[in-house]
mmCIF file of C-alpha atoms in Angstrom:
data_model
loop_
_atom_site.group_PDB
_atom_site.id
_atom_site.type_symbol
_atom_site.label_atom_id
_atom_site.label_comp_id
_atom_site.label_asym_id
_atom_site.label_seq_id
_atom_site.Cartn_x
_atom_site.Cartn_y
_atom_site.Cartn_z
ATOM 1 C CA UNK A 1 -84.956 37.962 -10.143
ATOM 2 C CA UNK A 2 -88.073 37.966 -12.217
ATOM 3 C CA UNK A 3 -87.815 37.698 -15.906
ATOM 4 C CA UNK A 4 -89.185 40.977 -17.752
ATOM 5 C CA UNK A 5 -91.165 40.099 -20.963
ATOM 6 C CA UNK A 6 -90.427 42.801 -23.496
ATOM 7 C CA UNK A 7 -93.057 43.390 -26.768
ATOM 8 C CA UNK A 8 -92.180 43.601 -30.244
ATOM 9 C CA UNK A 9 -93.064 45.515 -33.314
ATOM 10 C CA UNK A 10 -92.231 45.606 -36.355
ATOM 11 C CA UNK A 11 -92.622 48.661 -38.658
ATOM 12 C CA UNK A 12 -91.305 50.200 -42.616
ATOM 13 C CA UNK A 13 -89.300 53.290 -42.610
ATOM 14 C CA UNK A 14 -87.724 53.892 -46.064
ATOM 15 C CA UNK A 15 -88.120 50.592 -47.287
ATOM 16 C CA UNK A 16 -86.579 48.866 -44.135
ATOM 17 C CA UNK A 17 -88.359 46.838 -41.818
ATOM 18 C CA UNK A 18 -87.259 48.033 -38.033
ATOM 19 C CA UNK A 19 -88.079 45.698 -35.029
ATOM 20 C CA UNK A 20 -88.583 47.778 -32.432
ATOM 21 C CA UNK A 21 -88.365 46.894 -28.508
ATOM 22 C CA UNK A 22 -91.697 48.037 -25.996
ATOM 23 C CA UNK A 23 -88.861 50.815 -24.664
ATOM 24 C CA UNK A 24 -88.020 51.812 -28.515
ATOM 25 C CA UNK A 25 -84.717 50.020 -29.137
ATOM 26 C CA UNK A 26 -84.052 48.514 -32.432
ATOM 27 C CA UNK A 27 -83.019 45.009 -32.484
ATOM 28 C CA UNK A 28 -83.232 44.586 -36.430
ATOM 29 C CA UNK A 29 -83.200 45.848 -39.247
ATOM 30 C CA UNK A 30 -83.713 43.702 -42.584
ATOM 31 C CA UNK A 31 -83.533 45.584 -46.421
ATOM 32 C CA UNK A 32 -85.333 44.676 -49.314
ATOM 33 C CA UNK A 33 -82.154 44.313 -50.247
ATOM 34 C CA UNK A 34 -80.412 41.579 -48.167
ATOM 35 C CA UNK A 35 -84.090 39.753 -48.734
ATOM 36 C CA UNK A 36 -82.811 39.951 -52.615
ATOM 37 C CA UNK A 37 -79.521 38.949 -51.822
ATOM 38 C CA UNK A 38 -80.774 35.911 -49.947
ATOM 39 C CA UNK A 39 -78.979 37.438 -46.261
ATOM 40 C CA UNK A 40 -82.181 36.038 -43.901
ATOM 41 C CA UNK A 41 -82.161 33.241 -41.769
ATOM 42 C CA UNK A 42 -84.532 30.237 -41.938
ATOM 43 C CA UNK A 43 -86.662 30.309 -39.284
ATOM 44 C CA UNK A 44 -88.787 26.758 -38.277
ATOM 45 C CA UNK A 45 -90.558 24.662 -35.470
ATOM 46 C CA UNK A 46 -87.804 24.979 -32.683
ATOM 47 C CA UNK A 47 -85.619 26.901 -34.503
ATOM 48 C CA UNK A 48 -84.308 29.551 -35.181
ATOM 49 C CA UNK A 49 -82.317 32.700 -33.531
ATOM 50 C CA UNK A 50 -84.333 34.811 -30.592
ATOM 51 C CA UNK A 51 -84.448 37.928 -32.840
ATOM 52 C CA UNK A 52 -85.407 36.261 -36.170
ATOM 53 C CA UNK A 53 -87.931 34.846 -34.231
ATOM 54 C CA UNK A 54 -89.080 38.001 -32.760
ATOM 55 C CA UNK A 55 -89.064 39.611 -36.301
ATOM 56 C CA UNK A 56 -90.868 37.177 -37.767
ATOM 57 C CA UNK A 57 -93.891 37.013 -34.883
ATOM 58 C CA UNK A 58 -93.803 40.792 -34.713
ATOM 59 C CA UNK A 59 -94.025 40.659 -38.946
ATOM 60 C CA UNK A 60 -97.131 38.416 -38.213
ATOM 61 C CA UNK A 61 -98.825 40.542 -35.883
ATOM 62 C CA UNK A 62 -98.760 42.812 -38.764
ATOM 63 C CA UNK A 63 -100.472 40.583 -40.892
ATOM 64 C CA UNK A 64 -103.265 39.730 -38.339
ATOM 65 C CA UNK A 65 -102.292 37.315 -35.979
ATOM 66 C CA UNK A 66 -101.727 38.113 -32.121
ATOM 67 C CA UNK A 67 -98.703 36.361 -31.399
ATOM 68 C CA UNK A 68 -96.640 36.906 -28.113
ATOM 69 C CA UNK A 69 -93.232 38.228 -29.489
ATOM 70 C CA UNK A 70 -91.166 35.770 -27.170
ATOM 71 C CA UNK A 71 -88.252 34.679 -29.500
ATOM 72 C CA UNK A 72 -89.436 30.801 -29.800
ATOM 73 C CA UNK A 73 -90.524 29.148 -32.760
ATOM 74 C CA UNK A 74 -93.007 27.038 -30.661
ATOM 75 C CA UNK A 75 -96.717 25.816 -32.077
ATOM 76 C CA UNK A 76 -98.302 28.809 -32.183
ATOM 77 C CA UNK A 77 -96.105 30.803 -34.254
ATOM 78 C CA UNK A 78 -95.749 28.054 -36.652
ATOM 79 C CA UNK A 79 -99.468 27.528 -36.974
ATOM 80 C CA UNK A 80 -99.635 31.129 -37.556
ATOM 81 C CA UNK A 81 -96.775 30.984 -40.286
ATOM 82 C CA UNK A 82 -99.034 28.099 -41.925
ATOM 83 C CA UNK A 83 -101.680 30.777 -42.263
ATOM 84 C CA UNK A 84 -99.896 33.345 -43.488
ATOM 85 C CA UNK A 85 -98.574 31.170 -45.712
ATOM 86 C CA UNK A 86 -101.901 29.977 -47.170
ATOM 87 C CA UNK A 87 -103.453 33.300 -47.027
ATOM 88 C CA UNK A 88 -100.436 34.762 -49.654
ATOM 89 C CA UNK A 89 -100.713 31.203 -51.800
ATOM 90 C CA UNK A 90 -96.995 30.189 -50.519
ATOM 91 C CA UNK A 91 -96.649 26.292 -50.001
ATOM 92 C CA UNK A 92 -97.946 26.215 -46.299
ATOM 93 C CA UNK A 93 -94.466 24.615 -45.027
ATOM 94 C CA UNK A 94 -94.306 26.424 -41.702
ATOM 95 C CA UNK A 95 -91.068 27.040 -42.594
ATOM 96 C CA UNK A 96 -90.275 30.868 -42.947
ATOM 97 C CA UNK A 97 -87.604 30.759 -46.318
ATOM 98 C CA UNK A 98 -86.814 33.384 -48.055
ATOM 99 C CA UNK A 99 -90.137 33.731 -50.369
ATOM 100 C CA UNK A 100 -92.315 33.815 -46.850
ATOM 101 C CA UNK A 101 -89.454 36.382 -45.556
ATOM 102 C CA UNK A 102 -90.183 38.380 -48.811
ATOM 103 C CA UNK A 103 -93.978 38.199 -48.722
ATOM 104 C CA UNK A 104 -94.467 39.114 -44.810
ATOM 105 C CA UNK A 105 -92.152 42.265 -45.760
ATOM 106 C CA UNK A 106 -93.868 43.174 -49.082
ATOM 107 C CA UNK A 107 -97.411 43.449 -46.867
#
């Protein structure tokens, strides 16, 4: 059976970022405040859970980069974070902690 590749995006509806399957379905759904209250999960190089993942390529692609929203923390997602990073003045760790979580969700 062939895999199907599902896209990502991410959008803000009443302060809450939604990441959104191709077919509509929400697969997350972070707050400003859990991002206050520290509830996000460290994403890096080869880690990292498939959704936080996808949430964090999909925030990205919001910021400018054209990332395939595949769920792995390979290369090109952390080169992108490094960007993103620099771009916002964070230390360019390509490591997404909580102040990169905070700034890719502020936009």
């Amino acid at each position: 059976m062939d895999e199907v590749q599902l896209k990502f995006e991410a959008s803000f509806d009443d302060g809450k970022l939604i990441i959104r399957r191709e077919d509509g379905e929400p697969i997350s759904l972070i707050t400003h405040e859990e991002l206050a209250g520290e509830c996000v999960e460290i994403v890096e190089l080869g880690q990292g859970s498939k959704n936080a993942v996808i949430a964090l390529q999909a925030l990205l692609n919001c910021h400018g980069q054209h990332l395939e929203t595949d769920g792995i923390f390979g290369p090109l997602t952390q080169t992108a974070l490094i960007i993103f990073q620099d771009q916002v003045k964070l230390p360019a760790t390509g490591t997404c902690d909580l102040l990169t979580w905070q700034a890719l969700i502020a936009r």
